[in-house]
Short mmCIF file of C-alpha atoms and ligand atoms in Angstrom, two decimals:
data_model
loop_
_atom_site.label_atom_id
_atom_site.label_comp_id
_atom_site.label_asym_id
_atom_site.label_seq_id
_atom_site.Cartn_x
_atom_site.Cartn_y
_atom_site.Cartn_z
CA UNK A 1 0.00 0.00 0.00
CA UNK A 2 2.63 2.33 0.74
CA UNK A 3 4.56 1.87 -2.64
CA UNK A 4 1.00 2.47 -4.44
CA UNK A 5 0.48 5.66 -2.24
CA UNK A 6 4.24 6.69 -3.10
CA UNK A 7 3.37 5.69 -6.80
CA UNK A 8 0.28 8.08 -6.77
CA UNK A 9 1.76 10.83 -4.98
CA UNK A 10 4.65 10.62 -7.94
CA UNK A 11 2.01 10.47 -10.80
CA UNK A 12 0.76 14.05 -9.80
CA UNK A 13 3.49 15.53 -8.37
CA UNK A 14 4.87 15.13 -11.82
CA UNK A 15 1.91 16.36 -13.13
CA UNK A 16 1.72 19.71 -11.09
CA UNK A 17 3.87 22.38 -11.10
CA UNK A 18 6.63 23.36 -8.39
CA UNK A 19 4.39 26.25 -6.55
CA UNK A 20 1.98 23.83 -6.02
CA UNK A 21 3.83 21.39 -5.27
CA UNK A 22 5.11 23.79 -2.11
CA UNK A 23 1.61 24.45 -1.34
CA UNK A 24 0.76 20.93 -1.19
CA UNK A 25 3.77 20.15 0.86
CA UNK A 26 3.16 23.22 3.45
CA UNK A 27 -0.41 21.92 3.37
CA UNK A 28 0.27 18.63 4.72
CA UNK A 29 2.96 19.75 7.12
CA UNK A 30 0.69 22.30 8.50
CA UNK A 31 -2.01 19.88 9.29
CA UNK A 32 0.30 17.50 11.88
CA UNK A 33 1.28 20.41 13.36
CA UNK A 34 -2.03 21.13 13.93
CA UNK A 35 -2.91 17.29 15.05
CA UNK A 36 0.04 17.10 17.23
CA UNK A 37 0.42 21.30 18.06
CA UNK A 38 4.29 20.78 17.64
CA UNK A 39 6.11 24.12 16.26
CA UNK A 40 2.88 26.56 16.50
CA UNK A 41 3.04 29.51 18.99
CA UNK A 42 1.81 32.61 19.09
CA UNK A 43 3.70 36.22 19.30
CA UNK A 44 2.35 39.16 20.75
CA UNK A 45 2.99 42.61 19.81
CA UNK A 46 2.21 45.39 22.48
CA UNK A 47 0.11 48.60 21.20
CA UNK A 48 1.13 51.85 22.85
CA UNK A 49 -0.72 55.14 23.54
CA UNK A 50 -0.19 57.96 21.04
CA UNK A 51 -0.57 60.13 24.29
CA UNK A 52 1.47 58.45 27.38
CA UNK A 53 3.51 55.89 25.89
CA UNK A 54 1.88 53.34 28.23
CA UNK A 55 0.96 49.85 26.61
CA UNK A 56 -2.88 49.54 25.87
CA UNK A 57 -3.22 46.31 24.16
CA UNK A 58 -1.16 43.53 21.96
CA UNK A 59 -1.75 41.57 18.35
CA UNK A 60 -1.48 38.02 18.39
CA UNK A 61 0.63 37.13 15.74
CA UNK A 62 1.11 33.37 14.77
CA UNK A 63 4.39 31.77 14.37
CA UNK A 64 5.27 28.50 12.69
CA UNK A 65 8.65 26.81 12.98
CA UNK A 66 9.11 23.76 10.94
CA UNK A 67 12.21 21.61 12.21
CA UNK A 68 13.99 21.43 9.03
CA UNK A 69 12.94 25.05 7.47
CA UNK A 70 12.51 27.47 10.54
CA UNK A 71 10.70 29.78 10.52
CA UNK A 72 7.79 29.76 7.77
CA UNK A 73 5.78 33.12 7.59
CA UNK A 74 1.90 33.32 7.96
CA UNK A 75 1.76 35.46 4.89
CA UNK A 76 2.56 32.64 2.97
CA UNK A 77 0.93 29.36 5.32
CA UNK A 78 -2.46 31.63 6.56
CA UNK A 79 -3.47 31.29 2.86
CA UNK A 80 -2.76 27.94 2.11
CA UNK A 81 -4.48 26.99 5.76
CA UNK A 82 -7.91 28.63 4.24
CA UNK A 83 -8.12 27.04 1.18
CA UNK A 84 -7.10 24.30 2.42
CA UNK A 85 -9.75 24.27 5.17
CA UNK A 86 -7.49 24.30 8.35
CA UNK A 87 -7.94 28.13 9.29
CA UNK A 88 -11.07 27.53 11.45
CA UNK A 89 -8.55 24.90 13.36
CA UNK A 90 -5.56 27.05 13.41
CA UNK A 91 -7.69 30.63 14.36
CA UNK A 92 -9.65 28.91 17.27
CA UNK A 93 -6.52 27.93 18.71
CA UNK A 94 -4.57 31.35 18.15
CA UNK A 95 -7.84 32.67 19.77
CA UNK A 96 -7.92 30.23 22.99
CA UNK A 97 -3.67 30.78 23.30
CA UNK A 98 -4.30 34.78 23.13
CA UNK A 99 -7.80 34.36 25.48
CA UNK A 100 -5.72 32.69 27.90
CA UNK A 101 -2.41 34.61 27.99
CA UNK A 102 -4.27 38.33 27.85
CA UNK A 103 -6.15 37.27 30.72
CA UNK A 104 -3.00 37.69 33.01
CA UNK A 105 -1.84 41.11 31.67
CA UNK A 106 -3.11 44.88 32.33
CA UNK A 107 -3.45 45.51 29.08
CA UNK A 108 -6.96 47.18 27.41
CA UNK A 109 -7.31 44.35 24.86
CA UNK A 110 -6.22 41.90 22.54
CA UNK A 111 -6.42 41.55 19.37
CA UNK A 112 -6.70 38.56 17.13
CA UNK A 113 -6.59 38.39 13.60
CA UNK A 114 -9.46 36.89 12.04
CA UNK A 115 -9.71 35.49 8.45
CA UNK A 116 -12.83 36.15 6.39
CA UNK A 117 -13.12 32.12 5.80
CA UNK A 118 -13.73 31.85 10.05
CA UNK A 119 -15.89 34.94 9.90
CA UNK A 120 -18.29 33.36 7.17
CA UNK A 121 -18.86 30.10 9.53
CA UNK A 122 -22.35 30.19 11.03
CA UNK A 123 -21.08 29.02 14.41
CA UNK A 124 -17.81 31.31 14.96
CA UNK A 125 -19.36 33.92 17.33
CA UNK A 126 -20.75 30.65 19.10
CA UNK A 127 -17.44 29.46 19.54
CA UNK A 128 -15.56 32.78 20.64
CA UNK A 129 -18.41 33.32 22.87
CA UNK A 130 -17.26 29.52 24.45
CA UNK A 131 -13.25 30.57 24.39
CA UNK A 132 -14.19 33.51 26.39
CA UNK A 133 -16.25 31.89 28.65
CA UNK A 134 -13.10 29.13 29.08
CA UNK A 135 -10.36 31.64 29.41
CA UNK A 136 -12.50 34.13 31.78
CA UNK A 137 -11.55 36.90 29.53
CA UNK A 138 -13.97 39.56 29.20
CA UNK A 139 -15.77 40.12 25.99
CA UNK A 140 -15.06 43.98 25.79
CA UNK A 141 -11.35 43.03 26.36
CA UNK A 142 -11.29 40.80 22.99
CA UNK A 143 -10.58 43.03 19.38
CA UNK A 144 -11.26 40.80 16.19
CA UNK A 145 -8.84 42.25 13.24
CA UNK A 146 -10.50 41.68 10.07
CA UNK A 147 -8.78 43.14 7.13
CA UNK A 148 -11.02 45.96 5.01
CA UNK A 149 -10.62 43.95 1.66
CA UNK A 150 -12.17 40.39 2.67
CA UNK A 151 -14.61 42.48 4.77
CA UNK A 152 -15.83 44.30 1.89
CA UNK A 153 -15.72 41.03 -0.06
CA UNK A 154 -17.80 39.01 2.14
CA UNK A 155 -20.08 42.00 4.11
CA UNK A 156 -23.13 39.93 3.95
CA UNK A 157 -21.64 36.71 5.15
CA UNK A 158 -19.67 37.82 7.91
CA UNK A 159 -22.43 40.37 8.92
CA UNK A 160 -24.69 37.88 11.46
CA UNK A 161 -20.96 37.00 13.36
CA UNK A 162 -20.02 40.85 13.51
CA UNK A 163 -23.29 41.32 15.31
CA UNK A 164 -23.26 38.29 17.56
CA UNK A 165 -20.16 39.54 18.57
CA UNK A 166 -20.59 43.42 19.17
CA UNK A 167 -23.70 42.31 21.12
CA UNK A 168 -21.70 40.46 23.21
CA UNK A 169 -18.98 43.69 23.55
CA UNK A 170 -16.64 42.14 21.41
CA UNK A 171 -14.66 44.84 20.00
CA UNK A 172 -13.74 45.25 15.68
CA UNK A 173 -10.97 46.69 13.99
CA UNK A 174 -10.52 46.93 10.19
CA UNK A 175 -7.13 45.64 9.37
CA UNK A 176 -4.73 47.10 6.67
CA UNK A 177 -6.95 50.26 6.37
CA UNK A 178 -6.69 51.83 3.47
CA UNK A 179 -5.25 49.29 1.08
CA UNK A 180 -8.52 48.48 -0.28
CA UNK A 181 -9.89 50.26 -3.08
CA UNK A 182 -13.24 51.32 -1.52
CA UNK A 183 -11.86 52.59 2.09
CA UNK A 184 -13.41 55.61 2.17
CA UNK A 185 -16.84 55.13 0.56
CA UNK A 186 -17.31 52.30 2.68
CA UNK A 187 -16.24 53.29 5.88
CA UNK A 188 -19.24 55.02 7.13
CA UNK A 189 -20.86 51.78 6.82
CA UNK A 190 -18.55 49.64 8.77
CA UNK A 191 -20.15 49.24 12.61
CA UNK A 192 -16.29 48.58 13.46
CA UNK A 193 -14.80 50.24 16.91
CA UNK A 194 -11.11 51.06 15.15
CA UNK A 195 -9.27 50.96 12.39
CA UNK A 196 -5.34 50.40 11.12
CA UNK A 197 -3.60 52.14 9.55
CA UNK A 198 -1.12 49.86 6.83
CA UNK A 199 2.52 49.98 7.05
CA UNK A 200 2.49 50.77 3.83
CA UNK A 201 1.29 54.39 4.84
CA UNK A 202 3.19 54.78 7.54
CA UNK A 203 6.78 53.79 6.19
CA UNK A 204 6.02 56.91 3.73
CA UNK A 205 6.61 59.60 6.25
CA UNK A 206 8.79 61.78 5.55
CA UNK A 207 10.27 59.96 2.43
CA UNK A 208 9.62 61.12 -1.00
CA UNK A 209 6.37 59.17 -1.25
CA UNK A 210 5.16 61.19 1.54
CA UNK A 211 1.75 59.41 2.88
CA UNK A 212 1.10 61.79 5.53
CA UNK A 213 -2.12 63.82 3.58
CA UNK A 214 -3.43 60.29 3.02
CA UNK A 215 -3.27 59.27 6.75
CA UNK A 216 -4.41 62.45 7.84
CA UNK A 217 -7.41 62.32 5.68
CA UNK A 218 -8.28 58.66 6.92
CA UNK A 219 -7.85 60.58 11.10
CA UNK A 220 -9.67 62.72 10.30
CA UNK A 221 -12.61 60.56 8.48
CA UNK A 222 -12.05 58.57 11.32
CA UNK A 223 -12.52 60.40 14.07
CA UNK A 224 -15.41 62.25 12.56
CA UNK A 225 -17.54 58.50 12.56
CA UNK A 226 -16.00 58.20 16.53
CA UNK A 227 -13.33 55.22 15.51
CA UNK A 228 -10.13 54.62 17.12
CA UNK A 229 -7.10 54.33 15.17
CA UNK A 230 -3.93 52.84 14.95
CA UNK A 231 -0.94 52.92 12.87
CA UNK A 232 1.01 49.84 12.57
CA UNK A 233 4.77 49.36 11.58
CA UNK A 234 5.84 52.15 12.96
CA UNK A 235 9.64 52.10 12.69
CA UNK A 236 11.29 55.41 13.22
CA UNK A 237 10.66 58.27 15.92
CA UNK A 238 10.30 60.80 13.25
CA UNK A 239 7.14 58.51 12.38
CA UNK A 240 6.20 58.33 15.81
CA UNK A 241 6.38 62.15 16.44
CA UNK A 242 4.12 62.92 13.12
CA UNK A 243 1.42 60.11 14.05
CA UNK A 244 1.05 61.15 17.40
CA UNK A 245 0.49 64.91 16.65
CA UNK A 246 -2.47 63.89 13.93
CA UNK A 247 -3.89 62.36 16.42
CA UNK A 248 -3.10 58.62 16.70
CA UNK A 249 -4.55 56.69 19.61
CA UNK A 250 -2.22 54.02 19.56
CA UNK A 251 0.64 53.12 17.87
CA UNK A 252 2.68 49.35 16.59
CA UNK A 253 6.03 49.09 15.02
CA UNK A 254 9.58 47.67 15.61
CA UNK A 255 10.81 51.10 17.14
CA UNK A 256 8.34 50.22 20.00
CA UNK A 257 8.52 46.69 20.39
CA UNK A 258 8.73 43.30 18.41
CA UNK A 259 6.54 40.59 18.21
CA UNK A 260 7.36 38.19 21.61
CA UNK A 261 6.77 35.24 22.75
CA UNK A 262 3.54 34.75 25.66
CA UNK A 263 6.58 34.21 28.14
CA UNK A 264 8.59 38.16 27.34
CA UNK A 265 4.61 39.47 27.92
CA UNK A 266 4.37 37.97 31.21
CA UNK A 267 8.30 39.09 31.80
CA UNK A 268 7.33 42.47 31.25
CA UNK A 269 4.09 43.18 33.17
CA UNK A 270 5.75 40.68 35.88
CA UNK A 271 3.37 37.94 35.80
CA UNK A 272 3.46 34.75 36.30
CA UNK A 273 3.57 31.91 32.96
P1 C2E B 1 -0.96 42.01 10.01
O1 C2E B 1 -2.18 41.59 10.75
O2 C2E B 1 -1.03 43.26 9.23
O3 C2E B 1 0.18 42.03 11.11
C1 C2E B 1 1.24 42.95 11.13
C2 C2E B 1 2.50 42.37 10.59
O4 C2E B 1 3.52 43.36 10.56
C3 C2E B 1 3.08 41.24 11.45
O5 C2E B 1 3.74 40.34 10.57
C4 C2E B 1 4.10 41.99 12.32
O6 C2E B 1 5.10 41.13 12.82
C5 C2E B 1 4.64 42.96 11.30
N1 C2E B 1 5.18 44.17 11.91
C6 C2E B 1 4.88 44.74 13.08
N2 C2E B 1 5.57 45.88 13.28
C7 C2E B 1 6.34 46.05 12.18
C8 C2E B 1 7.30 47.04 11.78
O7 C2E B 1 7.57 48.01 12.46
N3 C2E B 1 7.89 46.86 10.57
C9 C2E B 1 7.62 45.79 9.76
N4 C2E B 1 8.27 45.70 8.61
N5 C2E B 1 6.71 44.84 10.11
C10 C2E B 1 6.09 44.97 11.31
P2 C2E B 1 3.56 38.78 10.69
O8 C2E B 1 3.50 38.38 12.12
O9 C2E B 1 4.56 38.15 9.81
O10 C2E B 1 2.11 38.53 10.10
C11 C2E B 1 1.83 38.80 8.77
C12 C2E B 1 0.35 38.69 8.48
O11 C2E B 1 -0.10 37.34 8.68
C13 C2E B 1 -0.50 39.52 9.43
O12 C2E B 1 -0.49 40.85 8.99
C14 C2E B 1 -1.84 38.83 9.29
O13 C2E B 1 -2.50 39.26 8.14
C15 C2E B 1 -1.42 37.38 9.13
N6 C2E B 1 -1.53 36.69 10.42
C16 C2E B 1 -0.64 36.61 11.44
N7 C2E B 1 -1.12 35.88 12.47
C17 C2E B 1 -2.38 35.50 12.10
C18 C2E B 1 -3.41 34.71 12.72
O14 C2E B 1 -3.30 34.23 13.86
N8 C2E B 1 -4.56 34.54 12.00
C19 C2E B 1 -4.74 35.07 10.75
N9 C2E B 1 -5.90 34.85 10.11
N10 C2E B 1 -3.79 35.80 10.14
C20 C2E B 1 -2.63 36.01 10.81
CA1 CA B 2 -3.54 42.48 12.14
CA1 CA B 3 -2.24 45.08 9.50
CA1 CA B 4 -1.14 43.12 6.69
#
């Protein structure tokens, strides 16, 4: 049997071509380290206030380290986990690792990314509601970070979960803000409690390509429909300076902290693991 399955597996790898070939690979690698939750952790990034400097929240960031490769970035497995229909496995567990490791900080809240493919499942709002419940984290001190492009994609289908959730004082934020094409015509829409601000605006400050009109347009659109906003990848203090005098509430970047491990939270705040 096994020389048949090897045999098979030949016949269409020869047939396919090498990026899928990766994908199918990654695929099946993800899913027993999903089974046996070997080499999956999650990172945390800390927010900071615009205003004090004092840390408000943290992202959840997954991290997957395969044996042989190292490290293996979501950008490329988060993908491959939704079509592949592991991202409703792999985003309830980022959700109950985050749940329980926020619980234990003084932080505002935490914020876990959410893919459109978990947001479109009838029973996700169901399930958070049971994480929270599990984790004795308060609802109001959960953020879901959906990005603005699979949100505008899927509005209707991920609708029912948005509301499940705000009922329950869930908080949203719209990911990525402004890469999508209909930001601003759809924002007044969006019954979302913050928004981010890409990198890609932010790394424009004070460079040629200056960004700044764009990001002070999108403060100022959001603070006239009573949204929060953040800038992410914030890297140098001259960015740091300029986003807090627009009028930033928080900011996220590499100048004010890396992604850590649950372990360097609880080493900061002075909590125990
Ligand atoms: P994102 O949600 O936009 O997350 C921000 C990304 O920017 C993270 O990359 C973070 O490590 C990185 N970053 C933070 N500060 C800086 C900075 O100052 N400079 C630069 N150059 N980068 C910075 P990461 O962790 O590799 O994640 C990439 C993307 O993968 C995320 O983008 C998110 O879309 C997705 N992702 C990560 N974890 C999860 C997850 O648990 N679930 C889902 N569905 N997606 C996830
Ligand atoms: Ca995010
Ligand atoms: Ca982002
Ligand atoms: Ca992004």
């Amino acid at each position: 049997a096994k020389s048949a399955g090897k045999g098979r597996y030949t016949f269409f790898a020869e047939g396919m071509d090498a990026s899928l070939r990766r994908r199918k690979e990654i695929e099946t690698a993800l899913r027993a380290a999903l089974e046996t939750r070997t080499g999956l952790e999650v990172f945390y990034q800390p927010l900071y206030s615009a205003q004090s400097g004092a840390i408000t929240g943290a992202e959840a960031l997954v991290r997957w380290r395969r044996p042989q490769q190292g490290f293996i970035s979501p950008t490329i497995f988060v993908p491959i986990a939704e079509e592949a229909g592991l991202i409703e496995q792999l985003g309830e567990w980022v959700l109950e690792q985050a749940c329980r490791a926020a619980v234990k900080w003084p932080i505002g809240t935490i914020s876990v990314n959410v893919s459109a493919v978990q947001l479109r499942n009838a029973h996700f709002a169901e399930r958070v509601t049971e994480i929270l419940k599990q984790s004795g984290l308060e609802p109001a001190r959960l953020e879901v970070e959906i990005t603005e492009t699979s949100f505008i994609e899927n509005a209707a289908n991920c609708q029912p979960n948005l509301t499940a959730l705000r009922a329950r004082g869930v908080k949203i934020a719209l990911d990525d803000f402004g890469t999508g094409y209909s930001s601003f015509t759809h924002l007044r829409n969006f019954d979302v409690d913050r928004i981010k601000i890409d990198r890609s605006f932010v790394s424009g400050i004070g460079s040629t390509e200056d960004g700044s009109p764009i990001i002070q347009a999108i403060i100022d659109l959001a603070k006239a429909s009573g949204l929060k906003v953040t800038a992410e990848g914030v890297e140098t203090a001259e960015q740091r300076f300029f986003l807090s005098q627009i009028g930033c509430n928080s900011l996220q970047g590499y100048l004010l902290s890396r992604p850590m491990p649950a372990k360097a939270m609880d080493a900061v705040f002075r909590v125990g693991g």
